[in-house]
Amino acid sequence: MMLFAGLALFICLPAYLYIEYIYVPRFVGERGNAMHDLASGISAVIDENLRERQREIGLMAQEPLLRTAPLDSPEVAAALTRLQAAHPNFSWIGIADETGIVTAATHSLRVGEDVKDQPGFTGGLKGLFIRDLRWVNPSSAAVPPGATKQTTTYLDLSVPVATDGATIRGVLGAHIDLNWLTAVLDRVTPARAKDNQLGIIVSNGSDRFIYPDNEASILMPPQAKNANQLYIDSIWEDGRAYLSSTVPVQDASPGKSLGWHVVVRQPLTRTLENIATLKSVLLGASLTVIVIFFSLARWSATTVSRPLRQLARIAKKIQSGDERTPIDIPTATTDLRNLVDAFADMSSTLISSKQELASSNEQLERKVAERTAELLKANEGLQSLARRDVLTSLSNRMAADERLTLEFVRMKRSQISYCVMMIDIDSFKRINDTFGHADGDQVLQSVAQVINTSVRESDFVARFGGEEFLVVLPATSIAGALVVAERCRNAIASAQDAKVGQVTVSIGLAEATMSQRTANEAVDLADGLLYEAKRAGKNRTISARPTHVRW
């Protein structure tokens, strides 16, 4: 009986222990890393959208009417209405004069209100200001028409408005509701997230649940034990165990962190569902085999004879791994003959079960590898989406910052300089105002295509913001960069648009040098030369040299 029990344990227990102590931790680690990659990709997308909203309000503050017209004039109110129509993510836009009185706003909300002591006004006087989510009652005067929920949730944004002489004449403020966050996350959520019970949560700096439900309920996600831990499995406030990964959303702007976090979680039971099924099947098969072995052993113990001892010796050989040992024992009774035959059949069954178990493990590992590859592919898609400009299909600002840092580090190591070219479409606002934003977008796409085909294969092109483009020319002197810049400028000027007509650009060109301390110095220099080209009459290139070269 002990011999049969030991044989069953020898076959079944190692497989069970392997699944429990080796395969399960490895599987959980792979799933946790995939969740961390997904959370990181979502965090990058949210960060880029926040930065885009900041760039939009910064451009609004440059509206000529806001810089020159009386702030309480009907023209300013009409301009705010047009700006809101062009930027639907903003639910309210208003402007306050330098004394803190709201002089104009969309839907005429809060006009005449004194906001000089509110953080949005005091912070906006100093520069770009962004404040974490606010929850207000729909009956408040600060809520736009159409709010039906018990509370309305939005972000505060504000920037100073200055005259052409840089004198601050007021603060432009705006509210952003959470519809944009829901739309962004709906696009990046994996297709089978609901089937896999994969939850995506966004919390703000006050640990409030802002996605998928913005009802201001308190959320306290478990914290990792150390900063290097990419995922954790722990008990949440609802009493369930989850595998989760938490990734912070990057600062909305330098020194202005919102404290948002992206949490991706899955119930641990769902994560280990297939493995639990396998363990149950293995345990049931083991118990079944053990019961069969004990029954046969008890029945055979009634007879003590030489065939039984021979049978015991054969069993030991099989136990030691010699599975091909022939079972050929002469017997004098029908009972012993049946026992020998049953033992032979049972040995064959054990070998087949072992092979089937190995095949099942192989299929399971192959399936896990396929699922892991799918998650990696989805993560690669998120990474590409976060670094690609949707309108022009060029690289975006995030990708441009990464490439500038790479080229700057490479220059410091190799001592081979590179050049940075800033390109801006001349009179682009006139194009938008005259022909509409749809034709303006077409002009942006056409200019992007011409730039992309005019530079060299080794050069890097990105949309830097609005109608501005950046080109990085690795291992290129200022003389060689001038040739490329002029080729781009001439090609754009020669490409007539059927509706808009001739489109021209102004170009600022600077060379990164070993004396510069950061990658942004060459970009700032090129940007300044770009505006010098604008002031000099547009449709020209100005480069940074001891003596400026103008074309």
Tab-separated table of N, CA and C in Angstrom, residues 3-156:
chain	number	residue	atom	x	y	z
A	3	LEU	N	3.867	1.454	-1.184
A	3	LEU	CA	4.516	1.523	-2.486
A	3	LEU	C	3.604	2.194	-3.510
A	4	PHE	N	2.326	1.802	-3.559
A	4	PHE	CA	1.398	2.387	-4.511
A	4	PHE	C	1.160	3.880	-4.216
A	5	ALA	N	1.024	4.220	-2.940
A	5	ALA	CA	0.800	5.622	-2.573
A	5	ALA	C	2.007	6.478	-2.963
A	6	GLY	N	3.211	5.959	-2.723
A	6	GLY	CA	4.416	6.710	-3.087
A	6	GLY	C	4.518	6.931	-4.587
A	7	LEU	N	4.109	5.950	-5.383
A	7	LEU	CA	4.163	6.089	-6.835
A	7	LEU	C	3.212	7.196	-7.311
A	8	ALA	N	2.010	7.245	-6.740
A	8	ALA	CA	1.040	8.276	-7.131
A	8	ALA	C	1.556	9.676	-6.786
A	9	LEU	N	2.109	9.813	-5.584
A	9	LEU	CA	2.634	11.118	-5.182
A	9	LEU	C	3.829	11.525	-6.043
A	10	PHE	N	4.673	10.568	-6.398
A	10	PHE	CA	5.851	10.866	-7.203
A	10	PHE	C	5.467	11.450	-8.564
A	11	ILE	N	4.347	10.997	-9.107
A	11	ILE	CA	3.920	11.481	-10.424
A	11	ILE	C	3.167	12.812	-10.316
A	12	CYS	N	2.241	12.903	-9.343
A	12	CYS	CA	1.309	14.034	-9.313
A	12	CYS	C	1.810	15.230	-8.501
A	13	LEU	N	2.491	14.960	-7.363
A	13	LEU	CA	2.866	16.065	-6.483
A	13	LEU	C	3.855	17.035	-7.120
A	14	PRO	N	4.924	16.594	-7.821
A	14	PRO	CA	5.840	17.576	-8.434
A	14	PRO	C	5.155	18.527	-9.411
A	15	ALA	N	4.217	17.966	-10.186
A	15	ALA	CA	3.503	18.839	-11.128
A	15	ALA	C	2.689	19.891	-10.379
A	16	TYR	N	2.035	19.456	-9.284
A	16	TYR	CA	1.240	20.406	-8.507
A	16	TYR	C	2.126	21.471	-7.865
A	17	LEU	N	3.259	21.059	-7.295
A	17	LEU	CA	4.162	22.025	-6.656
A	17	LEU	C	4.766	22.979	-7.683
A	18	TYR	N	5.055	22.489	-8.884
A	18	TYR	CA	5.594	23.364	-9.937
A	18	TYR	C	4.595	24.465	-10.284
A	19	ILE	N	3.328	24.067	-10.447
A	19	ILE	CA	2.310	25.065	-10.777
A	19	ILE	C	2.164	26.076	-9.641
A	20	GLU	N	2.148	25.575	-8.389
A	20	GLU	CA	1.862	26.434	-7.238
A	20	GLU	C	2.999	27.416	-6.936
A	21	TYR	N	4.255	26.953	-7.001
A	21	TYR	CA	5.370	27.769	-6.495
A	21	TYR	C	6.289	28.323	-7.582
A	22	ILE	N	6.167	27.843	-8.808
A	22	ILE	CA	7.036	28.351	-9.881
A	22	ILE	C	6.206	29.003	-10.978
A	23	TYR	N	5.251	28.256	-11.496
A	23	TYR	CA	4.512	28.787	-12.646
A	23	TYR	C	3.582	29.934	-12.261
A	24	VAL	N	2.872	29.815	-11.117
A	24	VAL	CA	1.933	30.877	-10.705
A	24	VAL	C	2.652	32.209	-10.486
A	25	PRO	N	3.778	32.265	-9.687
A	25	PRO	CA	4.467	33.566	-9.536
A	25	PRO	C	4.960	34.127	-10.864
A	26	ARG	N	5.448	33.245	-11.763
A	26	ARG	CA	5.921	33.734	-13.053
A	26	ARG	C	4.768	34.301	-13.878
A	27	PHE	N	3.631	33.616	-13.867
A	27	PHE	CA	2.466	34.091	-14.623
A	27	PHE	C	1.947	35.416	-14.060
A	28	VAL	N	1.860	35.516	-12.726
A	28	VAL	CA	1.405	36.761	-12.091
A	28	VAL	C	2.357	37.900	-12.415
A	29	GLY	N	3.673	37.623	-12.422
A	29	GLY	CA	4.643	38.663	-12.759
A	29	GLY	C	4.469	39.176	-14.171
A	30	GLU	N	4.271	38.258	-15.123
A	30	GLU	CA	4.072	38.689	-16.505
A	30	GLU	C	2.788	39.508	-16.652
A	31	ARG	N	1.716	39.062	-15.993
A	31	ARG	CA	0.457	39.809	-16.078
A	31	ARG	C	0.593	41.177	-15.391
A	32	GLY	N	1.283	41.226	-14.245
A	32	GLY	CA	1.492	42.501	-13.560
A	32	GLY	C	2.311	43.469	-14.381
A	33	ASN	N	3.381	42.970	-15.036
A	33	ASN	CA	4.190	43.847	-15.898
A	33	ASN	C	3.376	44.369	-17.072
A	34	ALA	N	2.512	43.514	-17.630
A	34	ALA	CA	1.652	43.969	-18.733
A	34	ALA	C	0.683	45.053	-18.254
A	35	MET	N	0.149	44.899	-17.033
A	35	MET	CA	-0.729	45.942	-16.482
A	35	MET	C	0.037	47.249	-16.285
A	36	HIS	N	1.290	47.137	-15.827
A	36	HIS	CA	2.094	48.352	-15.633
A	36	HIS	C	2.349	49.050	-16.976
A	37	ASP	N	2.628	48.261	-18.015
A	37	ASP	CA	2.847	48.859	-19.336
A	37	ASP	C	1.576	49.561	-19.821
A	38	LEU	N	0.413	48.921	-19.607
A	38	LEU	CA	-0.844	49.534	-20.026
A	38	LEU	C	-1.108	50.817	-19.248
A	39	ALA	N	-0.875	50.789	-17.928
A	39	ALA	CA	-1.090	51.992	-17.106
A	39	ALA	C	-0.136	53.105	-17.520
A	40	SER	N	1.122	52.755	-17.859
A	40	SER	CA	2.085	53.774	-18.288
A	40	SER	C	1.644	54.411	-19.602
A	41	GLY	N	1.163	53.586	-20.536
A	41	GLY	CA	0.691	54.141	-21.805
A	41	GLY	C	-0.501	55.068	-21.620
A	42	ILE	N	-1.457	54.663	-20.763
A	42	ILE	CA	-2.624	55.520	-20.510
A	42	ILE	C	-2.199	56.815	-19.837
A	43	SER	N	-1.245	56.714	-18.873
A	43	SER	CA	-0.745	57.919	-18.203
A	43	SER	C	-0.122	58.881	-19.201
A	44	ALA	N	0.639	58.360	-20.167
A	44	ALA	CA	1.269	59.225	-21.166
A	44	ALA	C	0.221	59.913	-22.034
A	45	VAL	N	-0.859	59.186	-22.393
A	45	VAL	CA	-1.907	59.785	-23.222
A	45	VAL	C	-2.627	60.904	-22.459
A	46	ILE	N	-2.937	60.667	-21.167
A	46	ILE	CA	-3.596	61.704	-20.362
A	46	ILE	C	-2.699	62.921	-20.228
A	47	ASP	N	-1.392	62.683	-19.981
A	47	ASP	CA	-0.447	63.803	-19.844
A	47	ASP	C	-0.391	64.637	-21.113
A	48	GLU	N	-0.364	63.980	-22.252
A	48	GLU	CA	-0.297	64.717	-23.518
A	48	GLU	C	-1.569	65.539	-23.731
A	49	ASN	N	-2.726	64.981	-23.364
A	49	ASN	CA	-3.977	65.726	-23.514
A	49	ASN	C	-4.024	66.937	-22.580
A	50	LEU	N	-3.516	66.787	-21.349
A	50	LEU	CA	-3.459	67.934	-20.440
A	50	LEU	C	-2.551	69.028	-20.999
A	51	ARG	N	-1.420	68.622	-21.531
A	51	ARG	CA	-0.512	69.607	-22.100
A	51	ARG	C	-1.140	70.288	-23.323
A	52	GLU	N	-1.929	69.539	-24.093
A	52	GLU	CA	-2.573	70.127	-25.262
A	52	GLU	C	-3.587	71.196	-24.836
A	53	ARG	N	-4.324	70.914	-23.730
A	53	ARG	CA	-5.272	71.916	-23.237
A	53	ARG	C	-4.533	73.183	-22.792
A	54	GLN	N	-3.359	73.029	-22.185
A	54	GLN	CA	-2.588	74.192	-21.753
A	54	GLN	C	-2.083	74.983	-22.962
A	55	ARG	N	-1.641	74.255	-23.993
A	55	ARG	CA	-1.184	74.963	-25.190
A	55	ARG	C	-2.352	75.729	-25.838
A	56	GLU	N	-3.554	75.123	-25.795
A	56	GLU	CA	-4.708	75.781	-26.405
A	56	GLU	C	-5.056	77.086	-25.696
A	57	ILE	N	-5.088	77.065	-24.346
A	57	ILE	CA	-5.441	78.306	-23.652
A	57	ILE	C	-4.337	79.337	-23.795
A	58	GLY	N	-3.064	78.858	-23.927
A	58	GLY	CA	-1.980	79.803	-24.174
A	58	GLY	C	-2.142	80.504	-25.514
A	59	LEU	N	-2.588	79.759	-26.522
A	59	LEU	CA	-2.826	80.370	-27.833
A	59	LEU	C	-4.044	81.296	-27.799
A	60	MET	N	-5.076	80.921	-26.992
A	60	MET	CA	-6.238	81.806	-26.873
A	60	MET	C	-5.828	83.182	-26.345
A	61	ALA	N	-4.903	83.170	-25.368
A	61	ALA	CA	-4.492	84.443	-24.774
A	61	ALA	C	-3.788	85.343	-25.782
A	62	GLN	N	-3.342	84.785	-26.919
A	62	GLN	CA	-2.668	85.592	-27.943
A	62	GLN	C	-3.660	86.190	-28.940
A	63	GLU	N	-4.970	85.934	-28.742
A	63	GLU	CA	-5.984	86.488	-29.647
A	63	GLU	C	-5.849	88.012	-29.684
A	64	PRO	N	-5.728	88.615	-30.862
A	64	PRO	CA	-5.504	90.066	-30.948
A	64	PRO	C	-6.564	90.891	-30.228
A	65	LEU	N	-7.851	90.491	-30.337
A	65	LEU	CA	-8.896	91.268	-29.680
A	65	LEU	C	-8.700	91.311	-28.169
A	66	LEU	N	-8.267	90.199	-27.580
A	66	LEU	CA	-8.053	90.166	-26.135
A	66	LEU	C	-6.878	91.035	-25.724
A	67	ARG	N	-5.936	91.244	-26.630
A	67	ARG	CA	-4.742	92.028	-26.309
A	67	ARG	C	-4.938	93.529	-26.532
A	68	THR	N	-5.968	93.892	-27.336
A	68	THR	CA	-6.083	95.296	-27.703
A	68	THR	C	-7.455	95.903	-27.392
A	69	ALA	N	-8.546	95.155	-27.583
A	69	ALA	CA	-9.884	95.721	-27.429
A	69	ALA	C	-10.243	95.863	-25.952
A	70	PRO	N	-11.181	96.757	-25.601
A	70	PRO	CA	-11.674	96.848	-24.219
A	70	PRO	C	-12.231	95.496	-23.779
A	71	LEU	N	-11.876	95.070	-22.567
A	71	LEU	CA	-12.230	93.731	-22.129
A	71	LEU	C	-13.731	93.563	-21.901
A	72	ASP	N	-14.472	94.665	-21.733
A	72	ASP	CA	-15.910	94.546	-21.534
A	72	ASP	C	-16.702	94.824	-22.810
A	73	SER	N	-15.996	94.839	-23.954
A	73	SER	CA	-16.665	95.148	-25.220
A	73	SER	C	-17.379	93.922	-25.783
A	74	PRO	N	-18.436	94.099	-26.583
A	74	PRO	CA	-19.125	92.956	-27.213
A	74	PRO	C	-18.198	92.145	-28.112
A	75	GLU	N	-17.190	92.827	-28.701
A	75	GLU	CA	-16.268	92.096	-29.578
A	75	GLU	C	-15.492	91.040	-28.787
A	76	VAL	N	-15.080	91.368	-27.559
A	76	VAL	CA	-14.346	90.397	-26.739
A	76	VAL	C	-15.259	89.229	-26.367
A	77	ALA	N	-16.520	89.525	-25.988
A	77	ALA	CA	-17.452	88.446	-25.652
A	77	ALA	C	-17.676	87.531	-26.851
A	78	ALA	N	-17.796	88.139	-28.056
A	78	ALA	CA	-17.981	87.323	-29.259
A	78	ALA	C	-16.742	86.489	-29.549
A	79	ALA	N	-15.566	87.072	-29.302
A	79	ALA	CA	-14.320	86.316	-29.525
A	79	ALA	C	-14.245	85.112	-28.589
A	80	LEU	N	-14.683	85.262	-27.322
A	80	LEU	CA	-14.675	84.135	-26.388
A	80	LEU	C	-15.631	83.040	-26.850
A	81	THR	N	-16.784	83.447	-27.384
A	81	THR	CA	-17.742	82.456	-27.893
A	81	THR	C	-17.142	81.681	-29.065
A	82	ARG	N	-16.435	82.404	-29.965
A	82	ARG	CA	-15.786	81.707	-31.093
A	82	ARG	C	-14.702	80.753	-30.597
A	83	LEU	N	-13.944	81.174	-29.613
A	83	LEU	CA	-12.869	80.316	-29.096
A	83	LEU	C	-13.453	79.043	-28.479
A	84	GLN	N	-14.561	79.173	-27.740
A	84	GLN	CA	-15.155	77.982	-27.150
A	84	GLN	C	-15.694	77.043	-28.230
A	85	ALA	N	-16.264	77.613	-29.295
A	85	ALA	CA	-16.763	76.769	-30.389
A	85	ALA	C	-15.614	76.030	-31.066
A	86	ALA	N	-14.444	76.662	-31.139
A	86	ALA	CA	-13.288	76.026	-31.777
A	86	ALA	C	-12.608	75.023	-30.858
A	87	HIS	N	-12.850	75.122	-29.550
A	87	HIS	CA	-12.215	74.210	-28.585
A	87	HIS	C	-13.309	73.630	-27.690
A	88	PRO	N	-14.031	72.619	-28.151
A	88	PRO	CA	-15.192	72.094	-27.410
A	88	PRO	C	-14.844	71.468	-26.067
A	89	ASN	N	-13.570	71.202	-25.793
A	89	ASN	CA	-13.211	70.644	-24.494
A	89	ASN	C	-13.398	71.651	-23.367
A	90	PHE	N	-13.463	72.947	-23.697
A	90	PHE	CA	-13.629	73.982	-22.685
A	90	PHE	C	-15.127	74.251	-22.518
A	91	SER	N	-15.661	74.003	-21.309
A	91	SER	CA	-17.088	74.221	-21.053
A	91	SER	C	-17.389	75.669	-20.722
A	92	TRP	N	-16.394	76.445	-20.303
A	92	TRP	CA	-16.595	77.861	-19.980
A	92	TRP	C	-15.286	78.594	-20.178
A	93	ILE	N	-15.337	79.798	-20.795
A	93	ILE	CA	-14.163	80.652	-20.967
A	93	ILE	C	-14.569	82.061	-20.552
A	94	GLY	N	-13.765	82.693	-19.718
A	94	GLY	CA	-14.053	84.054	-19.284
A	94	GLY	C	-12.768	84.841	-19.117
A	95	ILE	N	-12.904	86.163	-19.048
A	95	ILE	CA	-11.747	87.030	-18.887
A	95	ILE	C	-12.057	88.054	-17.804
A	96	ALA	N	-11.079	88.290	-16.934
A	96	ALA	CA	-11.195	89.284	-15.865
A	96	ALA	C	-10.136	90.352	-16.080
A	97	ASP	N	-10.504	91.611	-15.753
A	97	ASP	CA	-9.514	92.683	-15.908
A	97	ASP	C	-8.499	92.639	-14.773
A	98	GLU	N	-7.572	93.613	-14.780
A	98	GLU	CA	-6.490	93.568	-13.804
A	98	GLU	C	-6.963	93.770	-12.373
A	99	THR	N	-8.214	94.248	-12.174
A	99	THR	CA	-8.742	94.419	-10.819
A	99	THR	C	-9.458	93.169	-10.316
A	100	GLY	N	-9.616	92.167	-11.167
A	100	GLY	CA	-10.258	90.927	-10.751
A	100	GLY	C	-11.733	90.852	-11.031
A	101	ILE	N	-12.295	91.736	-11.854
A	101	ILE	CA	-13.713	91.705	-12.200
A	101	ILE	C	-13.889	90.979	-13.532
A	102	VAL	N	-14.778	89.992	-13.574
A	102	VAL	CA	-15.053	89.261	-14.805
A	102	VAL	C	-15.829	90.194	-15.745
A	103	THR	N	-15.224	90.513	-16.890
A	103	THR	CA	-15.820	91.474	-17.817
A	103	THR	C	-16.540	90.811	-18.980
A	104	ALA	N	-16.153	89.594	-19.332
A	104	ALA	CA	-16.804	88.887	-20.438
A	104	ALA	C	-16.625	87.400	-20.238
A	105	ALA	N	-17.623	86.590	-20.690
A	105	ALA	CA	-17.542	85.139	-20.533
A	105	ALA	C	-18.546	84.488	-21.450
A	106	THR	N	-18.297	83.231	-21.772
A	106	THR	CA	-19.250	82.479	-22.571
A	106	THR	C	-20.511	82.237	-21.757
A	107	HIS	N	-21.654	82.255	-22.423
A	107	HIS	CA	-22.973	82.106	-21.787
A	107	HIS	C	-23.239	83.215	-20.762
A	108	SER	N	-22.378	84.279	-20.741
A	108	SER	CA	-22.499	85.395	-19.794
A	108	SER	C	-22.438	84.943	-18.344
A	109	LEU	N	-21.828	83.758	-18.090
A	109	LEU	CA	-21.729	83.243	-16.728
A	109	LEU	C	-20.642	83.990	-15.962
A	110	ARG	N	-20.935	84.391	-14.740
A	110	ARG	CA	-20.009	85.019	-13.792
A	110	ARG	C	-19.574	86.418	-14.220
A	111	VAL	N	-20.218	87.017	-15.233
A	111	VAL	CA	-19.863	88.379	-15.648
A	111	VAL	C	-20.189	89.331	-14.500
A	112	GLY	N	-19.240	90.203	-14.162
A	112	GLY	CA	-19.384	91.136	-13.064
A	112	GLY	C	-18.924	90.584	-11.727
A	113	GLU	N	-18.587	89.300	-11.662
A	113	GLU	CA	-18.152	88.698	-10.402
A	113	GLU	C	-16.734	89.145	-10.054
A	114	ASP	N	-16.484	89.355	-8.775
A	114	ASP	CA	-15.154	89.751	-8.283
A	114	ASP	C	-14.370	88.482	-7.934
A	115	VAL	N	-13.306	88.187	-8.696
A	115	VAL	CA	-12.533	86.953	-8.490
A	115	VAL	C	-11.092	87.240	-8.091
A	116	LYS	N	-10.832	88.461	-7.629
A	116	LYS	CA	-9.426	88.835	-7.372
A	116	LYS	C	-8.769	87.980	-6.286
A	117	ASP	N	-9.577	87.389	-5.361
A	117	ASP	CA	-9.014	86.580	-4.283
A	117	ASP	C	-9.026	85.088	-4.602
A	118	GLN	N	-9.496	84.709	-5.778
A	118	GLN	CA	-9.555	83.292	-6.118
A	118	GLN	C	-8.229	82.821	-6.712
A	119	PRO	N	-7.850	81.558	-6.431
A	119	PRO	CA	-6.550	81.055	-6.910
A	119	PRO	C	-6.389	81.139	-8.422
A	120	GLY	N	-7.492	80.928	-9.170
A	120	GLY	CA	-7.379	80.984	-10.622
A	120	GLY	C	-6.927	82.346	-11.110
A	121	PHE	N	-7.385	83.425	-10.457
A	121	PHE	CA	-6.995	84.772	-10.881
A	121	PHE	C	-5.580	85.107	-10.410
A	122	THR	N	-5.289	84.874	-9.121
A	122	THR	CA	-3.958	85.225	-8.604
A	122	THR	C	-2.869	84.382	-9.257
A	123	GLY	N	-3.177	83.097	-9.495
A	123	GLY	CA	-2.190	82.259	-10.167
A	123	GLY	C	-2.025	82.619	-11.623
A	124	GLY	N	-3.151	82.986	-12.293
A	124	GLY	CA	-3.079	83.341	-13.709
A	124	GLY	C	-2.294	84.615	-13.951
A	125	LEU	N	-2.270	85.548	-12.981
A	125	LEU	CA	-1.462	86.758	-13.151
A	125	LEU	C	0.025	86.436	-13.260
A	126	LYS	N	0.451	85.354	-12.625
A	126	LYS	CA	1.876	85.002	-12.595
A	126	LYS	C	2.302	84.160	-13.785
A	127	GLY	N	1.375	83.529	-14.473
A	127	GLY	CA	1.710	82.661	-15.607
A	127	GLY	C	0.639	81.595	-15.755
A	128	LEU	N	0.980	80.545	-16.467
A	128	LEU	CA	0.034	79.456	-16.669
A	128	LEU	C	-0.326	78.835	-15.320
A	129	PHE	N	-1.633	78.712	-15.033
A	129	PHE	CA	-2.115	78.168	-13.768
A	129	PHE	C	-3.082	77.038	-14.077
A	130	ILE	N	-2.919	75.927	-13.357
A	130	ILE	CA	-3.842	74.797	-13.498
A	130	ILE	C	-4.144	74.279	-12.112
A	131	ARG	N	-5.418	74.018	-11.854
A	131	ARG	CA	-5.830	73.558	-10.534
A	131	ARG	C	-6.577	72.248	-10.675
A	132	ASP	N	-6.429	71.410	-9.650
A	132	ASP	CA	-7.042	70.087	-9.674
A	132	ASP	C	-8.561	70.197	-9.756
A	133	LEU	N	-9.206	69.064	-9.907
A	133	LEU	CA	-10.639	69.012	-10.134
A	133	LEU	C	-11.439	69.702	-9.022
A	134	ARG	N	-12.486	70.375	-9.458
A	134	ARG	CA	-13.422	70.993	-8.529
A	134	ARG	C	-14.793	70.359	-8.705
A	135	TRP	N	-15.545	70.255	-7.601
A	135	TRP	CA	-16.903	69.727	-7.639
A	135	TRP	C	-17.855	70.845	-7.199
A	136	VAL	N	-18.778	71.246	-8.081
A	136	VAL	CA	-19.711	72.314	-7.757
A	136	VAL	C	-21.129	71.843	-8.033
A	137	ASN	N	-22.100	72.496	-7.372
A	137	ASN	CA	-23.511	72.183	-7.570
A	137	ASN	C	-23.999	72.774	-8.884
A	138	PRO	N	-24.833	72.054	-9.656
A	138	PRO	CA	-25.301	72.588	-10.946
A	138	PRO	C	-26.044	73.903	-10.831
A	139	SER	N	-26.592	74.194	-9.648
A	139	SER	CA	-27.307	75.455	-9.489
A	139	SER	C	-26.381	76.644	-9.347
A	140	SER	N	-25.061	76.384	-9.217
A	140	SER	CA	-24.105	77.478	-9.074
A	140	SER	C	-24.054	78.299	-10.355
A	141	ALA	N	-23.726	79.585	-10.189
A	141	ALA	CA	-23.617	80.474	-11.365
A	141	ALA	C	-22.423	80.126	-12.227
A	142	ALA	N	-21.516	79.252	-11.731
A	142	ALA	CA	-20.316	78.910	-12.500
A	142	ALA	C	-20.521	77.732	-13.420
A	143	VAL	N	-21.732	77.140	-13.426
A	143	VAL	CA	-21.977	75.931	-14.225
A	143	VAL	C	-22.665	76.313	-15.526
A	144	PRO	N	-22.131	75.861	-16.685
A	144	PRO	CA	-22.758	76.162	-17.972
A	144	PRO	C	-24.120	75.511	-18.088
A	145	PRO	N	-24.975	75.981	-19.028
A	145	PRO	CA	-26.294	75.364	-19.238
A	145	PRO	C	-26.143	73.904	-19.644
A	146	GLY	N	-27.132	73.076	-19.243
A	146	GLY	CA	-27.128	71.677	-19.665
A	146	GLY	C	-26.603	70.730	-18.615
A	147	ALA	N	-26.047	71.216	-17.470
A	147	ALA	CA	-25.534	70.324	-16.436
A	147	ALA	C	-26.710	69.706	-15.692
A	148	THR	N	-26.779	68.369	-15.649
A	148	THR	CA	-27.916	67.686	-15.043
A	148	THR	C	-27.525	66.819	-13.863
A	149	LYS	N	-26.236	66.523	-13.688
A	149	LYS	CA	-25.824	65.660	-12.580
A	149	LYS	C	-25.893	66.415	-11.254
A	150	GLN	N	-25.825	65.623	-10.155
A	150	GLN	CA	-25.881	66.246	-8.841
A	150	GLN	C	-24.707	67.194	-8.634
A	151	THR	N	-23.570	66.840	-9.166
A	151	THR	CA	-22.398	67.713	-9.114
A	151	THR	C	-21.764	67.779	-10.478
A	152	THR	N	-21.030	68.848	-10.742
A	152	THR	CA	-20.302	69.016	-11.999
A	152	THR	C	-18.816	69.083	-11.683
A	153	THR	N	-18.004	68.379	-12.458
A	153	THR	CA	-16.575	68.261	-12.192
A	153	THR	C	-15.789	68.915	-13.313
A	154	TYR	N	-14.803	69.733	-12.960
A	154	TYR	CA	-14.009	70.371	-14.003
A	154	TYR	C	-12.653	70.795	-13.475
A	155	LEU	N	-11.739	71.074	-14.418
A	155	LEU	CA	-10.413	71.609	-14.141
A	155	LEU	C	-10.421	73.120	-14.371
A	156	ASP	N	-9.644	73.833	-13.539
A	156	ASP	CA	-9.452	75.270	-13.727
A	156	ASP	C	-8.156	75.519	-14.481
